[in-house]
XYZ file of C-alpha atoms in Angstrom:
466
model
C 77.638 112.948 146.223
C 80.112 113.398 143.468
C 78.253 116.293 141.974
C 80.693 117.906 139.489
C 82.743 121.332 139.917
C 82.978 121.996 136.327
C 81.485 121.454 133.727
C 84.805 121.053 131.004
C 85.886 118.249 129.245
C 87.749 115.472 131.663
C 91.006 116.179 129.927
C 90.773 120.229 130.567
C 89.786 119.272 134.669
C 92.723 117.034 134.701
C 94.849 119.330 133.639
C 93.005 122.103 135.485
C 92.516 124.425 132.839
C 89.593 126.267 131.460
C 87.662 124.364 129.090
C 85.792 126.036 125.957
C 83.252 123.290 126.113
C 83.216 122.907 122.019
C 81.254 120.333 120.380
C 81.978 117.555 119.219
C 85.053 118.218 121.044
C 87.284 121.293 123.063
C 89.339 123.777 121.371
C 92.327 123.102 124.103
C 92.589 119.416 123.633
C 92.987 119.921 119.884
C 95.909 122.843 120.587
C 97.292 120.185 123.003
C 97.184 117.332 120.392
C 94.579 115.210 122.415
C 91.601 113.677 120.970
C 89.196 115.379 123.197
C 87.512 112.710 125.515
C 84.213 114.510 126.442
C 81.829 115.476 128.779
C 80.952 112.799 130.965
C 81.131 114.766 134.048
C 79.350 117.520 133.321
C 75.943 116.139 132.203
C 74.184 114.390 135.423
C 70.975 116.412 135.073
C 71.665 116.983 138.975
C 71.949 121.012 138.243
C 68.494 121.895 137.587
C 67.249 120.200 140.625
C 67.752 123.528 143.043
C 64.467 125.634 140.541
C 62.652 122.955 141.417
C 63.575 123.208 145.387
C 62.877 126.604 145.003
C 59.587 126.351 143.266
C 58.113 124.055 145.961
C 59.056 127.264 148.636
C 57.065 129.289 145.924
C 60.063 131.404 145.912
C 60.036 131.143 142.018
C 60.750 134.115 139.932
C 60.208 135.356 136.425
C 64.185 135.367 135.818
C 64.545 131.795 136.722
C 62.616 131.068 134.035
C 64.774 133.154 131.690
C 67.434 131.166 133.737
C 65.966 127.724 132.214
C 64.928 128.513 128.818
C 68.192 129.428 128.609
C 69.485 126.495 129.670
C 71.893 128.344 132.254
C 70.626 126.041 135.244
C 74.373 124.765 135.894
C 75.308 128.285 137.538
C 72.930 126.807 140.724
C 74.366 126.224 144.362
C 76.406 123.534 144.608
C 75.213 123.619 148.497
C 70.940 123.038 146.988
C 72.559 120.402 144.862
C 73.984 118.378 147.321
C 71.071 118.964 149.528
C 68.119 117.348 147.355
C 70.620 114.555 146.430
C 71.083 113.873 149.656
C 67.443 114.273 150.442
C 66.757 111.767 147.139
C 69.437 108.769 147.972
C 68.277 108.817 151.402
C 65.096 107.492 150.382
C 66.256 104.217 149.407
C 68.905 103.455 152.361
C 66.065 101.934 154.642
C 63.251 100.748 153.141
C 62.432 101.251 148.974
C 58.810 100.134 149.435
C 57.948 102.661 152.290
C 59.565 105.531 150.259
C 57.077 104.835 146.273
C 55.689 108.147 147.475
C 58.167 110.655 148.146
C 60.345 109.475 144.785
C 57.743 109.721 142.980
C 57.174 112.797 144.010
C 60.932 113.811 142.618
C 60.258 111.720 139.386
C 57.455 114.047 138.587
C 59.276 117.276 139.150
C 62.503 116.201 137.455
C 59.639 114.842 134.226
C 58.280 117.938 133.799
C 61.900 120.386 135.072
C 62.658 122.942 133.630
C 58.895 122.900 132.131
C 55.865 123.891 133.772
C 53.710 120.482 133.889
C 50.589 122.512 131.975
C 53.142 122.490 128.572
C 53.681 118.271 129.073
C 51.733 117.490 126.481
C 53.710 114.784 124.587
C 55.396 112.037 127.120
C 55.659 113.505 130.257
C 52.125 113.442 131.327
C 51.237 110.172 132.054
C 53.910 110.140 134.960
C 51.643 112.663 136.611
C 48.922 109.265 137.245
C 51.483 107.388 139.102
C 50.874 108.282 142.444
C 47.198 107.857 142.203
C 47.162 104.255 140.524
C 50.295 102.827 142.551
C 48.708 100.098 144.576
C 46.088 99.322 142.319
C 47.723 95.977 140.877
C 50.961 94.157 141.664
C 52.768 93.768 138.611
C 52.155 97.539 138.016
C 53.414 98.730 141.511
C 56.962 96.425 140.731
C 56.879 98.301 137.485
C 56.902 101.954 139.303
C 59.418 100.882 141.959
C 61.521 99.608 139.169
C 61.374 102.768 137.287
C 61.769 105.413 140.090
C 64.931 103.657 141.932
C 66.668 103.699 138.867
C 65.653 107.289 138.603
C 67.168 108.186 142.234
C 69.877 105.920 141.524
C 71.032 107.633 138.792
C 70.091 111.386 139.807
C 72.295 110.761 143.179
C 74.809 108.171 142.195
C 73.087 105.793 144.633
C 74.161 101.907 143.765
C 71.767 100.232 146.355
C 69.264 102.149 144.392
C 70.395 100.662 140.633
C 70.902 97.579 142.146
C 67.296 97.660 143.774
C 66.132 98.651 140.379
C 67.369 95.674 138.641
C 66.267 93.414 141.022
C 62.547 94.820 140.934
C 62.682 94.742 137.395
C 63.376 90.968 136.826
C 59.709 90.733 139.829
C 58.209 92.911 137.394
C 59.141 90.815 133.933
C 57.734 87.809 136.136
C 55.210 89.447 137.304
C 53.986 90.701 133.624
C 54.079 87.507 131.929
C 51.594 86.018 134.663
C 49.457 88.652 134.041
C 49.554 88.740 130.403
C 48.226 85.206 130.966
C 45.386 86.385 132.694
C 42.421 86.941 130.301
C 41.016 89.688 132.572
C 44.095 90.957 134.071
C 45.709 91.236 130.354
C 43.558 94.100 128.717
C 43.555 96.265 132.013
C 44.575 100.113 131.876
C 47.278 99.085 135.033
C 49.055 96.477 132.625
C 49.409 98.654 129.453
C 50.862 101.048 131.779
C 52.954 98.379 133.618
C 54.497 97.210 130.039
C 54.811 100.822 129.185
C 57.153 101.568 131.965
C 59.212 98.521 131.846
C 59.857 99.459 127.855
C 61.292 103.285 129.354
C 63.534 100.979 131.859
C 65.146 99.321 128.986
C 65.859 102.815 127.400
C 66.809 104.398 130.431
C 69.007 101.437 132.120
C 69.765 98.859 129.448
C 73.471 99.771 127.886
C 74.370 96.348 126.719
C 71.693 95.148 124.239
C 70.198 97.877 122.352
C 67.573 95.733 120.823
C 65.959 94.886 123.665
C 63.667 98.358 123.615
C 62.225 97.096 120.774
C 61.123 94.324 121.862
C 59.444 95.832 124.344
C 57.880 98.343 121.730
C 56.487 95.339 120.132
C 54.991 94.195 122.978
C 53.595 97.296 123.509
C 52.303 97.892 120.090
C 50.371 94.741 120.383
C 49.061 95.437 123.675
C 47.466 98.472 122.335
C 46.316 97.355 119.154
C 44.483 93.851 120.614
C 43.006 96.059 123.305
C 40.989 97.476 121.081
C 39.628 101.174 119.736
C 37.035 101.272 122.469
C 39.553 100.968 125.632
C 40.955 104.675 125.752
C 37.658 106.939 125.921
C 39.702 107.838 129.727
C 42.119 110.145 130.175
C 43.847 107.935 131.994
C 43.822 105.168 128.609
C 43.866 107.915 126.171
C 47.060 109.592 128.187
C 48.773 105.872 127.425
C 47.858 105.573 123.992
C 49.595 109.106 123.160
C 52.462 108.391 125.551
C 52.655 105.010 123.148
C 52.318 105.865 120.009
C 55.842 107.236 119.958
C 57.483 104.007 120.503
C 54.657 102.123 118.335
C 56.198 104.288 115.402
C 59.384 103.393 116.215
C 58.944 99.522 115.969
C 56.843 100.032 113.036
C 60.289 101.705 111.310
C 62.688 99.165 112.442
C 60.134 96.215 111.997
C 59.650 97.255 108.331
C 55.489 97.016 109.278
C 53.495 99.196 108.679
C 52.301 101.667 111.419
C 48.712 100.245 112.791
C 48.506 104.005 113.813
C 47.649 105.662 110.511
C 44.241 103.833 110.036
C 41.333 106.216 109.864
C 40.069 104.154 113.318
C 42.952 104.604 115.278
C 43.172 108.604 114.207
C 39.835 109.280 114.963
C 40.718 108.072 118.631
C 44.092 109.529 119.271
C 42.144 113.071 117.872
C 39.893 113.361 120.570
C 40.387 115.912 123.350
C 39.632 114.306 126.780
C 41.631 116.869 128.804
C 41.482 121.194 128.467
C 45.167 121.582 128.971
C 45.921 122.881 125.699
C 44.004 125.446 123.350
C 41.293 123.226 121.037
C 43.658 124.451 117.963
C 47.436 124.010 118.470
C 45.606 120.321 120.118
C 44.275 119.845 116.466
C 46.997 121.148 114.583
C 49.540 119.473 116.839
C 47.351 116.015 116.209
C 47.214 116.749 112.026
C 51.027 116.219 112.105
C 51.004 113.304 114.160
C 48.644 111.574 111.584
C 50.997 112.631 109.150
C 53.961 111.354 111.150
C 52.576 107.388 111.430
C 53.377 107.415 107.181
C 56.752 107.999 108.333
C 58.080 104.015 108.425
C 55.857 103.464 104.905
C 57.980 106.244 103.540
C 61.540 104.879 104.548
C 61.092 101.814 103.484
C 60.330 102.496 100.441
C 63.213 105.262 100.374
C 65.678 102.627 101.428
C 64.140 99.909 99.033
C 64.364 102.269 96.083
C 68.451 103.048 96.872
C 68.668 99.119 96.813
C 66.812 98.377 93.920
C 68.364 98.285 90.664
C 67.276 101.208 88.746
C 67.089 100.210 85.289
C 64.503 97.314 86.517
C 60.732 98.102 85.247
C 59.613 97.381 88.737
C 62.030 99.865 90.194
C 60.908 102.300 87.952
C 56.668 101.537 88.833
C 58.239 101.632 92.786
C 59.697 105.049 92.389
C 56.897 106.823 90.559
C 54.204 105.650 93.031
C 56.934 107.187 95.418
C 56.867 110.334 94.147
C 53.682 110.893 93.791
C 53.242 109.899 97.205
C 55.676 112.255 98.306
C 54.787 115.374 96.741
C 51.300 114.467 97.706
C 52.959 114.554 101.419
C 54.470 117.876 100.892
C 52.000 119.688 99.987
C 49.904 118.366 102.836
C 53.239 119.634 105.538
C 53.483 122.738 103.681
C 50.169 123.554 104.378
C 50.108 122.320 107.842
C 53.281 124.210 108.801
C 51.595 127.982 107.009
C 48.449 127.014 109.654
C 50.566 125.840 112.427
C 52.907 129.091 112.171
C 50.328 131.316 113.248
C 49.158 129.385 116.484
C 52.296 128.444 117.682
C 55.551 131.299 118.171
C 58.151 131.041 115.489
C 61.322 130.185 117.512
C 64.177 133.108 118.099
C 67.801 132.615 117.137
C 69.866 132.966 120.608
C 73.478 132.094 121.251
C 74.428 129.019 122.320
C 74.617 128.475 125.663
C 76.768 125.859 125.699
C 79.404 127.926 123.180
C 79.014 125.320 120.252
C 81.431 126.246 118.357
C 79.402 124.456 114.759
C 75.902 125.970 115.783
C 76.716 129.215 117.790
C 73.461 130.111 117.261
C 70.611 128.211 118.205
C 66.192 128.225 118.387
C 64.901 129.261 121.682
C 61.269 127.850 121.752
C 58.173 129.045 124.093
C 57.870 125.977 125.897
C 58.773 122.213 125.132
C 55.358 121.063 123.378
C 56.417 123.796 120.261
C 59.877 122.950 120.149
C 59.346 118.717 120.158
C 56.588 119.962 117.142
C 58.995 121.858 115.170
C 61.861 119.104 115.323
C 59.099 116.686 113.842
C 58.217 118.480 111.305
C 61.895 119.197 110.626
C 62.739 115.770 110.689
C 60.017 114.602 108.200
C 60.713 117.636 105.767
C 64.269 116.182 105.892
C 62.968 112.536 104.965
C 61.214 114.035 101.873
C 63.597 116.275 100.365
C 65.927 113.144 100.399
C 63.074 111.258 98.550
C 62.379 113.570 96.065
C 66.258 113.605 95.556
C 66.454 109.956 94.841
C 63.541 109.958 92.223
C 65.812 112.417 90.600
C 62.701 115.382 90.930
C 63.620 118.653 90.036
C 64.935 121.329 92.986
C 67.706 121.870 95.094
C 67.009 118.970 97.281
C 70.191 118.231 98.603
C 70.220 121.774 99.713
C 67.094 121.475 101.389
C 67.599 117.850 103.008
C 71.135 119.906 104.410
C 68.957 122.666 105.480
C 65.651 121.216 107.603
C 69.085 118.975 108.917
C 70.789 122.130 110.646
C 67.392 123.403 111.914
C 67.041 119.733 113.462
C 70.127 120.662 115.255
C 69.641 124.222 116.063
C 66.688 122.758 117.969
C 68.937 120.301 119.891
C 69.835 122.727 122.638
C 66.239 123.345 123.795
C 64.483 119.978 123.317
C 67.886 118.447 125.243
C 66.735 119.497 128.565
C 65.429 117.834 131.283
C 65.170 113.885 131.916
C 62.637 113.078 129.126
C 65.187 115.240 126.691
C 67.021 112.523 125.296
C 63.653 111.064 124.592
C 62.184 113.623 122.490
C 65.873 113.703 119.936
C 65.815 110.094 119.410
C 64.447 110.223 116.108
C 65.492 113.985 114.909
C 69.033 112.385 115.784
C 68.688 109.431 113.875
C 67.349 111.662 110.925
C 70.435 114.229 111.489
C 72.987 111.270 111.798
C 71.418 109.891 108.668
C 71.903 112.798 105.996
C 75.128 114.631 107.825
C 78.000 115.448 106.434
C 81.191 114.633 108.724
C 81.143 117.603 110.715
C 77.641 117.398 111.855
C 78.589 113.706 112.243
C 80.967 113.870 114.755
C 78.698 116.715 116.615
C 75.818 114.377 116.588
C 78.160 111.770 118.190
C 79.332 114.547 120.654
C 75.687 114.827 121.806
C 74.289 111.400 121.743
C 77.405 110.477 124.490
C 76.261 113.441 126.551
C 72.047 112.138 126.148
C 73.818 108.268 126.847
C 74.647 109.334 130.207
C 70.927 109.060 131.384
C 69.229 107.241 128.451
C 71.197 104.803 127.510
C 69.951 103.461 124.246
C 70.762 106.422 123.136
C 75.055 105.518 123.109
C 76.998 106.467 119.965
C 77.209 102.981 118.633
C 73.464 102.199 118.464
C 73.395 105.244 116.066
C 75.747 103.099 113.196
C 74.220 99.751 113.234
């Protein structure tokens, strides 16, 4: 199945020496005068897959766990590898359609691997519905077949399944617009989460036009917002809108509109508690950031406006004092969510890197994945407004600060990087980091995002400069 023996850059197994696995690059390829050419072997996400064998035998212990938060899953059998990938591609050799089930099945435990699924709180749970919807409506059950043969395809190296996937997708673009047509059909729970999976194929799958994502988030973000306030008092609807909201922020940045998201309408919705999975408290305190987090695309373009602008302009001047106060205002307001927040949630532990990075040897260990994808936010925006107060020339070290809330972005990289839905939680954190880093950090971020490529593709260096 191709499963890799090491783990070392391609230029160290080549030459069949031991690799330090640096970041951005190796320490031997530098002492051999080689740029070094990465990691593309050793990051197939086909390591973890023998806990999750094991936890299905209920043969699961307390040290695994250690084992994952550690991110030390790549010391696994090679012989369990190559046993669930063979066990995975099978499923597509004969028939895809007779086999939704069973990869779903996989899909769901590679989602929520190396995570119990009671801490998927942000993306990952509205993959646990498939199973029980598939059938349901057509253009949906293209959708899901689409999006778990890529899955297998990928996770085993399995062509026919890729191949498969592609073809299913253009049925299911067909199959969407006719729907979409359909006054009834339009506005149904099955088509929002139709469109919602075909817009995680094009970030998954799609490496030669990185646009094409957002397109689909547009889609997406009207097919939300014309549905209406009243359509998500489900869990099922409600699960979608939070799953969505992600990318709805996203096309609200690169759109340069404003985020629908941060009305007082929509927030009273998304605040609501439909399921008991999390304590009522860290599930208000985690939703008080997120209505702080749809400001985010308001506040960068102004940022980016004001660096344009010329500054001796009147208007300029108006822009950037309304900016401040705006700002600060929004400061104050994280501050104080981040003093409540500290005492619900665990303060993350330094560890060593796993992974022996050689710029961040030391790294945050979180509780689970729901804390850690919380702290990088609030990271991320602390980063945005230190390099705001900065450019209206406020007083305090912010350079200092912006450099700081930068390196606990990527402290936090380690943790948040695991499992499938990884590269999914660093897009933005990333985009901040690559933003505001000095060259260093710049060619580490690079190091990382062609690593997180590997599965998720719009995540490939060059997307990062445009």
């Amino acid at each position: 199945m191709g499963v890799p023996r090491s783990n070392g850059c391609l230029l160290c197994v080549q030459r069949r020496v031991k690799c330090d696995e640096g970041l951005p690059g190796c320490a031997r390829c530098a002492k051999y005068g080689r740029p070094c050419p990465g990691y593309d072997r050793g990051f197939k996400f086909v390591a973890g897959k023998p806990h999750r064998s094991r936890r299905r035998q209920g043969s699961k212990t307390a040290e695994d766990d250690t084992e994952l938060a550690q991110g030390s899953s790549g010391k696994a059998s090679q012989a369990l590898q190559q046993s669930l990938a063979r066990r995975a591609s099978s499923l597509w050799l004969t028939s895809a359609e007779t086999n939704v089930m069973q990869s779903l099945d996989i899909l769901i435990g590679d989602v929520s691997h190396p995570f119990p699924a009671s801490t998927t709180y942000t993306t990952a749970r509205w993959f646990t519905f498939l199973p029980t919807i598939y059938g349901r409506n057509r253009t949906l059950d293209s959708s899901i077949r689409c999006f778990a043969a890529h899955h297998i395809g990928m996770m085993t190296e399995n062509k026919q399944a890729v191949m498969y996937a592609r073809s299913t997708y253009v049925e299911a673009l067909n199959r969407l617009q006719r729907s979409l047509d359909n006054p009834r059909e339009s506005l149904s729970s099955e088509i929002l989460c139709a469109v919602l999976l075909q817009c995680f194929y094009e970030l998954f799958a799609n490496a030669h036009d990185p646009t094409s994502w957002i397109k689909h988030a547009k889609g997406l973000s009207q097919l939300v917002r014309f549905r209406g306030l009243d359509r998500y008092q489900t869990d099922f609807d409600h699960t979608l809108l939070k799953a969505s909201r992600g990318l709805i922020i996203m096309h609200s940045l690169f759109s340069k509109e404003q985020c629908f998201l941060s009305s007082s309408g929509w927030q009273s919705v998304m605040k609501q508690q439909l399921d008991s999975t999390l304590p009522a408290i860290f599930y208000a305190q985690v939703e008080e950031l997120f209505a702080l987090y749809t400001t985010i695309p308001c506040f960068i373009h102004q940022f980016f406006e004001l660096r344009q602008a010329d500054p001796a302009h009147e208007t300029t001047r108006l822009k950037a004092s309304k900016l401040l106060s705006d700002t600060l205002d929004m400061q104050a307001k994280l501050i104080t969510w981040y003093d409540s927040f500290s005492y619900t949630a665990p303060l993350p532990t330094e560890v060593l890197s796993s992974m022996g990075d050689t710029l961040y040897p030391i790294v945050y260990s979180f509780t689970d994945v729901d804390t850690a994808t919380i702290f990088a936010a609030y990271y991320s925006y602390m980063v945005i407004i230190h390099a705001i107060l900065g450019a209206c020339c406020y007083p305090g070290e912010h350079a200092a600060m912006v450099a700081y809330y930068r390196d606990q972005i990527c402290m936090s990289v380690e943790f948040n990087a695991q499992g499938i839905l990884g590269p999914s939680r660093l897009g933005f954190p990333l985009l901040v980091v690559n933003q505001f880093a000095d060259p260093p950090t710049k060619l580490w971020v690079q190091g990382w995002l062609q690593r997180l490529s590997n599965t998720y593709k719009v995540m490939l260096p060059q997307n990062y400069e445009r």
